[in-house]
């Protein structure tokens, strides 16, 4: 059976994001993102010519971080190496599944242990813990930082036959806070990770959640979330066709194999990042490597064809916690002029606990796209959180 590769491009865009309004715009703006392209990828990471100087620089960065905490002044620090994150990750058993997580620093300093609330960073669709590598050191100057791979992503289990839902991910978050963090925590999420945080905050007693930071929040687990956008109405028959095709194992396997090619990944990332320099080999591999795991195809099909989950329009009014919205204004997945973006941008005028900062020239993943702009808005907001 012949398969239209243009349709498979739509599938992967759905895999990369969960907004209800991005797909038609993305097709129009990036017709060159073909799943048939290939990219030659170096097999090893570049090694510094002088490893001793690299150690010296790392030691100096650590000293700078300690000084910053001591003086109460936080500075932007270099990102963590992906290899370091991989080596120091831990496993937590959740309902019989192994969930991958990372905590930094491993031992909290006196400056963060009792005064500042811990942070839990929740990645977006197709991403993982390492997608926060540019943020963790800077945030850890004043907070203990936890990051987690949602079930089905990163190095967490990808169980065959599991029915992925937004509710399952939000319950995973709440159980992680209860069993591992054990303190009221600020949740930071990107894309579908933001929506999982919203659901967790709305469904919990809110004793576990201290505040929310939402970076380009998604409207649902997949593109069927909201259909009051003319762009989605126009393409709705195509979305249903995608569901049908993905339920055919052979077709789904073929399309998924095309979708996880390095060239495809790079093209999609370039289309959603404002800062093209940050679409590097590490980022491509962060997205690609988990997609090679057994069970990744099942997760992909279940998420794209499953129910979109609770609507944030019904959830946000339930949340009385402080909420910071950070939104990249060049996001083709959840554009600010789409239904999801319009709803969230209207909240500060109606809910006094919500504040919004637009990030100019930034795409769908602000924390990795322009971490400096995110930290500029985020750090003062965190410092100003009222004491519990």
PDB file of N, CA, C and O in Angstrom, residues 185-218:
ATOM      1  N   UNK A 185       5.923  21.806  45.990  1.00  0.00           N
ATOM      2  CA  UNK A 185       6.860  21.950  44.879  1.00  0.00           C
ATOM      3  C   UNK A 185       6.301  22.879  43.807  1.00  0.00           C
ATOM      4  O   UNK A 185       5.106  22.873  43.536  1.00  0.00           O
ATOM      5  N   UNK A 186       7.183  23.653  43.191  1.00  0.00           N
ATOM      6  CA  UNK A 186       6.813  24.458  42.032  1.00  0.00           C
ATOM      7  C   UNK A 186       6.944  23.573  40.798  1.00  0.00           C
ATOM      8  O   UNK A 186       8.013  23.010  40.536  1.00  0.00           O
ATOM      9  N   UNK A 187       5.859  23.441  40.028  1.00  0.00           N
ATOM     10  CA  UNK A 187       5.866  22.641  38.810  1.00  0.00           C
ATOM     11  C   UNK A 187       6.157  23.533  37.608  1.00  0.00           C
ATOM     12  O   UNK A 187       5.505  24.562  37.428  1.00  0.00           O
ATOM     13  N   UNK A 188       7.132  23.134  36.789  1.00  0.00           N
ATOM     14  CA  UNK A 188       7.451  23.838  35.543  1.00  0.00           C
ATOM     15  C   UNK A 188       7.288  22.849  34.399  1.00  0.00           C
ATOM     16  O   UNK A 188       7.917  21.786  34.401  1.00  0.00           O
ATOM     17  N   UNK A 189       6.453  23.198  33.428  1.00  0.00           N
ATOM     18  CA  UNK A 189       6.238  22.295  32.317  1.00  0.00           C
ATOM     19  C   UNK A 189       6.300  23.020  30.995  1.00  0.00           C
ATOM     20  O   UNK A 189       6.043  24.219  30.901  1.00  0.00           O
ATOM     21  N   UNK A 190       6.637  22.250  29.959  1.00  0.00           N
ATOM     22  CA  UNK A 190       6.643  22.763  28.591  1.00  0.00           C
ATOM     23  C   UNK A 190       5.669  21.947  27.761  1.00  0.00           C
ATOM     24  O   UNK A 190       5.629  20.724  27.866  1.00  0.00           O
ATOM     25  N   UNK A 191       4.856  22.626  26.936  1.00  0.00           N
ATOM     26  CA  UNK A 191       3.960  21.973  25.999  1.00  0.00           C
ATOM     27  C   UNK A 191       3.018  21.019  26.728  1.00  0.00           C
ATOM     28  O   UNK A 191       2.318  21.421  27.652  1.00  0.00           O
ATOM     29  N   UNK A 192       3.000  19.747  26.333  1.00  0.00           N
ATOM     30  CA  UNK A 192       2.104  18.797  26.979  1.00  0.00           C
ATOM     31  C   UNK A 192       2.490  18.581  28.436  1.00  0.00           C
ATOM     32  O   UNK A 192       1.643  18.245  29.270  1.00  0.00           O
ATOM     33  N   UNK A 193       3.773  18.803  28.777  1.00  0.00           N
ATOM     34  CA  UNK A 193       4.186  18.726  30.173  1.00  0.00           C
ATOM     35  C   UNK A 193       3.531  19.810  31.010  1.00  0.00           C
ATOM     36  O   UNK A 193       3.215  19.599  32.185  1.00  0.00           O
ATOM     37  N   UNK A 194       3.305  20.986  30.402  1.00  0.00           N
ATOM     38  CA  UNK A 194       2.589  22.055  31.102  1.00  0.00           C
ATOM     39  C   UNK A 194       1.176  21.623  31.427  1.00  0.00           C
ATOM     40  O   UNK A 194       0.677  21.850  32.538  1.00  0.00           O
ATOM     41  N   UNK A 195       0.512  21.013  30.446  1.00  0.00           N
ATOM     42  CA  UNK A 195      -0.867  20.593  30.668  1.00  0.00           C
ATOM     43  C   UNK A 195      -0.941  19.521  31.749  1.00  0.00           C
ATOM     44  O   UNK A 195      -1.864  19.536  32.578  1.00  0.00           O
ATOM     45  N   UNK A 196       0.018  18.610  31.769  1.00  0.00           N
ATOM     46  CA  UNK A 196       0.053  17.607  32.836  1.00  0.00           C
ATOM     47  C   UNK A 196       0.190  18.274  34.204  1.00  0.00           C
ATOM     48  O   UNK A 196      -0.434  17.847  35.183  1.00  0.00           O
ATOM     49  N   UNK A 197       0.992  19.340  34.280  1.00  0.00           N
ATOM     50  CA  UNK A 197       1.138  20.082  35.533  1.00  0.00           C
ATOM     51  C   UNK A 197      -0.160  20.786  35.917  1.00  0.00           C
ATOM     52  O   UNK A 197      -0.531  20.839  37.101  1.00  0.00           O
ATOM     53  N   UNK A 198      -0.841  21.343  34.933  1.00  0.00           N
ATOM     54  CA  UNK A 198      -2.125  21.999  35.197  1.00  0.00           C
ATOM     55  C   UNK A 198      -3.122  21.006  35.774  1.00  0.00           C
ATOM     56  O   UNK A 198      -3.816  21.283  36.765  1.00  0.00           O
ATOM     57  N   UNK A 199      -3.216  19.833  35.165  1.00  0.00           N
ATOM     58  CA  UNK A 199      -4.148  18.812  35.650  1.00  0.00           C
ATOM     59  C   UNK A 199      -3.769  18.376  37.058  1.00  0.00           C
ATOM     60  O   UNK A 199      -4.628  18.231  37.935  1.00  0.00           O
ATOM     61  N   UNK A 200      -2.479  18.180  37.311  1.00  0.00           N
ATOM     62  CA  UNK A 200      -2.023  17.776  38.639  1.00  0.00           C
ATOM     63  C   UNK A 200      -2.407  18.811  39.685  1.00  0.00           C
ATOM     64  O   UNK A 200      -2.898  18.475  40.768  1.00  0.00           O
ATOM     65  N   UNK A 201      -2.209  20.085  39.377  1.00  0.00           N
ATOM     66  CA  UNK A 201      -2.548  21.148  40.328  1.00  0.00           C
ATOM     67  C   UNK A 201      -4.045  21.233  40.553  1.00  0.00           C
ATOM     68  O   UNK A 201      -4.511  21.464  41.678  1.00  0.00           O
ATOM     69  N   UNK A 202      -4.829  21.035  39.487  1.00  0.00           N
ATOM     70  CA  UNK A 202      -6.285  21.140  39.611  1.00  0.00           C
ATOM     71  C   UNK A 202      -6.882  19.966  40.360  1.00  0.00           C
ATOM     72  O   UNK A 202      -7.897  20.113  41.063  1.00  0.00           O
ATOM     73  N   UNK A 203      -6.274  18.781  40.217  1.00  0.00           N
ATOM     74  CA  UNK A 203      -6.841  17.570  40.812  1.00  0.00           C
ATOM     75  C   UNK A 203      -6.332  17.301  42.219  1.00  0.00           C
ATOM     76  O   UNK A 203      -6.931  16.524  42.952  1.00  0.00           O
ATOM     77  N   UNK A 204      -5.214  17.909  42.599  1.00  0.00           N
ATOM     78  CA  UNK A 204      -4.652  17.638  43.916  1.00  0.00           C
ATOM     79  C   UNK A 204      -5.327  18.511  44.959  1.00  0.00           C
ATOM     80  O   UNK A 204      -6.098  19.423  44.655  1.00  0.00           O
ATOM     81  N   UNK A 205      -4.998  18.234  46.207  1.00  0.00           N
ATOM     82  CA  UNK A 205      -5.457  19.092  47.295  1.00  0.00           C
ATOM     83  C   UNK A 205      -4.699  20.412  47.283  1.00  0.00           C
ATOM     84  O   UNK A 205      -4.983  21.292  48.069  1.00  0.00           O
ATOM     85  N   UNK A 206      -3.701  20.497  46.400  1.00  0.00           N
ATOM     86  CA  UNK A 206      -2.824  21.649  46.223  1.00  0.00           C
ATOM     87  C   UNK A 206      -1.833  21.812  47.370  1.00  0.00           C
ATOM     88  O   UNK A 206      -1.074  22.766  47.402  1.00  0.00           O
ATOM     89  N   UNK A 207      -1.819  20.839  48.298  1.00  0.00           N
ATOM     90  CA  UNK A 207      -0.799  20.877  49.340  1.00  0.00           C
ATOM     91  C   UNK A 207       0.550  20.428  48.789  1.00  0.00           C
ATOM     92  O   UNK A 207       1.600  20.761  49.342  1.00  0.00           O
ATOM     93  N   UNK A 208       0.536  19.665  47.687  1.00  0.00           N
ATOM     94  CA  UNK A 208       1.774  19.198  47.079  1.00  0.00           C
ATOM     95  C   UNK A 208       2.338  20.187  46.083  1.00  0.00           C
ATOM     96  O   UNK A 208       3.523  20.138  45.754  1.00  0.00           O
ATOM     97  N   UNK A 209       1.492  21.069  45.562  1.00  0.00           N
ATOM     98  CA  UNK A 209       1.907  21.988  44.510  1.00  0.00           C
ATOM     99  C   UNK A 209       1.938  23.404  45.063  1.00  0.00           C
ATOM    100  O   UNK A 209       0.933  23.913  45.564  1.00  0.00           O
ATOM    101  N   UNK A 210       3.079  24.051  44.948  1.00  0.00           N
ATOM    102  CA  UNK A 210       3.267  25.407  45.497  1.00  0.00           C
ATOM    103  C   UNK A 210       2.919  26.482  44.464  1.00  0.00           C
ATOM    104  O   UNK A 210       2.358  27.524  44.804  1.00  0.00           O
ATOM    105  N   UNK A 211       3.271  26.233  43.206  1.00  0.00           N
ATOM    106  CA  UNK A 211       3.037  27.214  42.145  1.00  0.00           C
ATOM    107  C   UNK A 211       3.238  26.519  40.803  1.00  0.00           C
ATOM    108  O   UNK A 211       3.731  25.388  40.740  1.00  0.00           O
ATOM    109  N   UNK A 212       2.830  27.205  39.725  1.00  0.00           N
ATOM    110  CA  UNK A 212       2.938  26.655  38.374  1.00  0.00           C
ATOM    111  C   UNK A 212       3.685  27.610  37.456  1.00  0.00           C
ATOM    112  O   UNK A 212       3.457  28.825  37.508  1.00  0.00           O
ATOM    113  N   UNK A 213       4.543  27.053  36.605  1.00  0.00           N
ATOM    114  CA  UNK A 213       5.185  27.805  35.532  1.00  0.00           C
ATOM    115  C   UNK A 213       4.903  27.042  34.240  1.00  0.00           C
ATOM    116  O   UNK A 213       5.310  25.883  34.101  1.00  0.00           O
ATOM    117  N   UNK A 214       4.196  27.673  33.311  1.00  0.00           N
ATOM    118  CA  UNK A 214       3.759  27.013  32.086  1.00  0.00           C
ATOM    119  C   UNK A 214       4.432  27.672  30.898  1.00  0.00           C
ATOM    120  O   UNK A 214       4.262  28.869  30.662  1.00  0.00           O
ATOM    121  N   UNK A 215       5.199  26.885  30.145  1.00  0.00           N
ATOM    122  CA  UNK A 215       5.896  27.385  28.969  1.00  0.00           C
ATOM    123  C   UNK A 215       5.207  26.859  27.716  1.00  0.00           C
ATOM    124  O   UNK A 215       5.283  25.672  27.421  1.00  0.00           O
ATOM    125  N   UNK A 216       4.495  27.744  27.022  1.00  0.00           N
ATOM    126  CA  UNK A 216       3.771  27.382  25.808  1.00  0.00           C
ATOM    127  C   UNK A 216       2.929  26.127  26.042  1.00  0.00           C
ATOM    128  O   UNK A 216       3.136  25.082  25.423  1.00  0.00           O
ATOM    129  N   UNK A 217       1.974  26.265  26.932  1.00  0.00           N
ATOM    130  CA  UNK A 217       1.144  25.139  27.352  1.00  0.00           C
ATOM    131  C   UNK A 217       0.333  24.580  26.182  1.00  0.00           C
ATOM    132  O   UNK A 217      -0.190  25.333  25.347  1.00  0.00           O
ATOM    133  N   UNK A 218       0.210  23.262  26.127  1.00  0.00           N
ATOM    134  CA  UNK A 218      -0.588  22.598  25.100  1.00  0.00           C
ATOM    135  C   UNK A 218      -2.060  22.610  25.489  1.00  0.00           C
ATOM    136  O   UNK A 218      -2.418  22.756  26.656  1.00  0.00           O
TER     137      UNK A 218
END
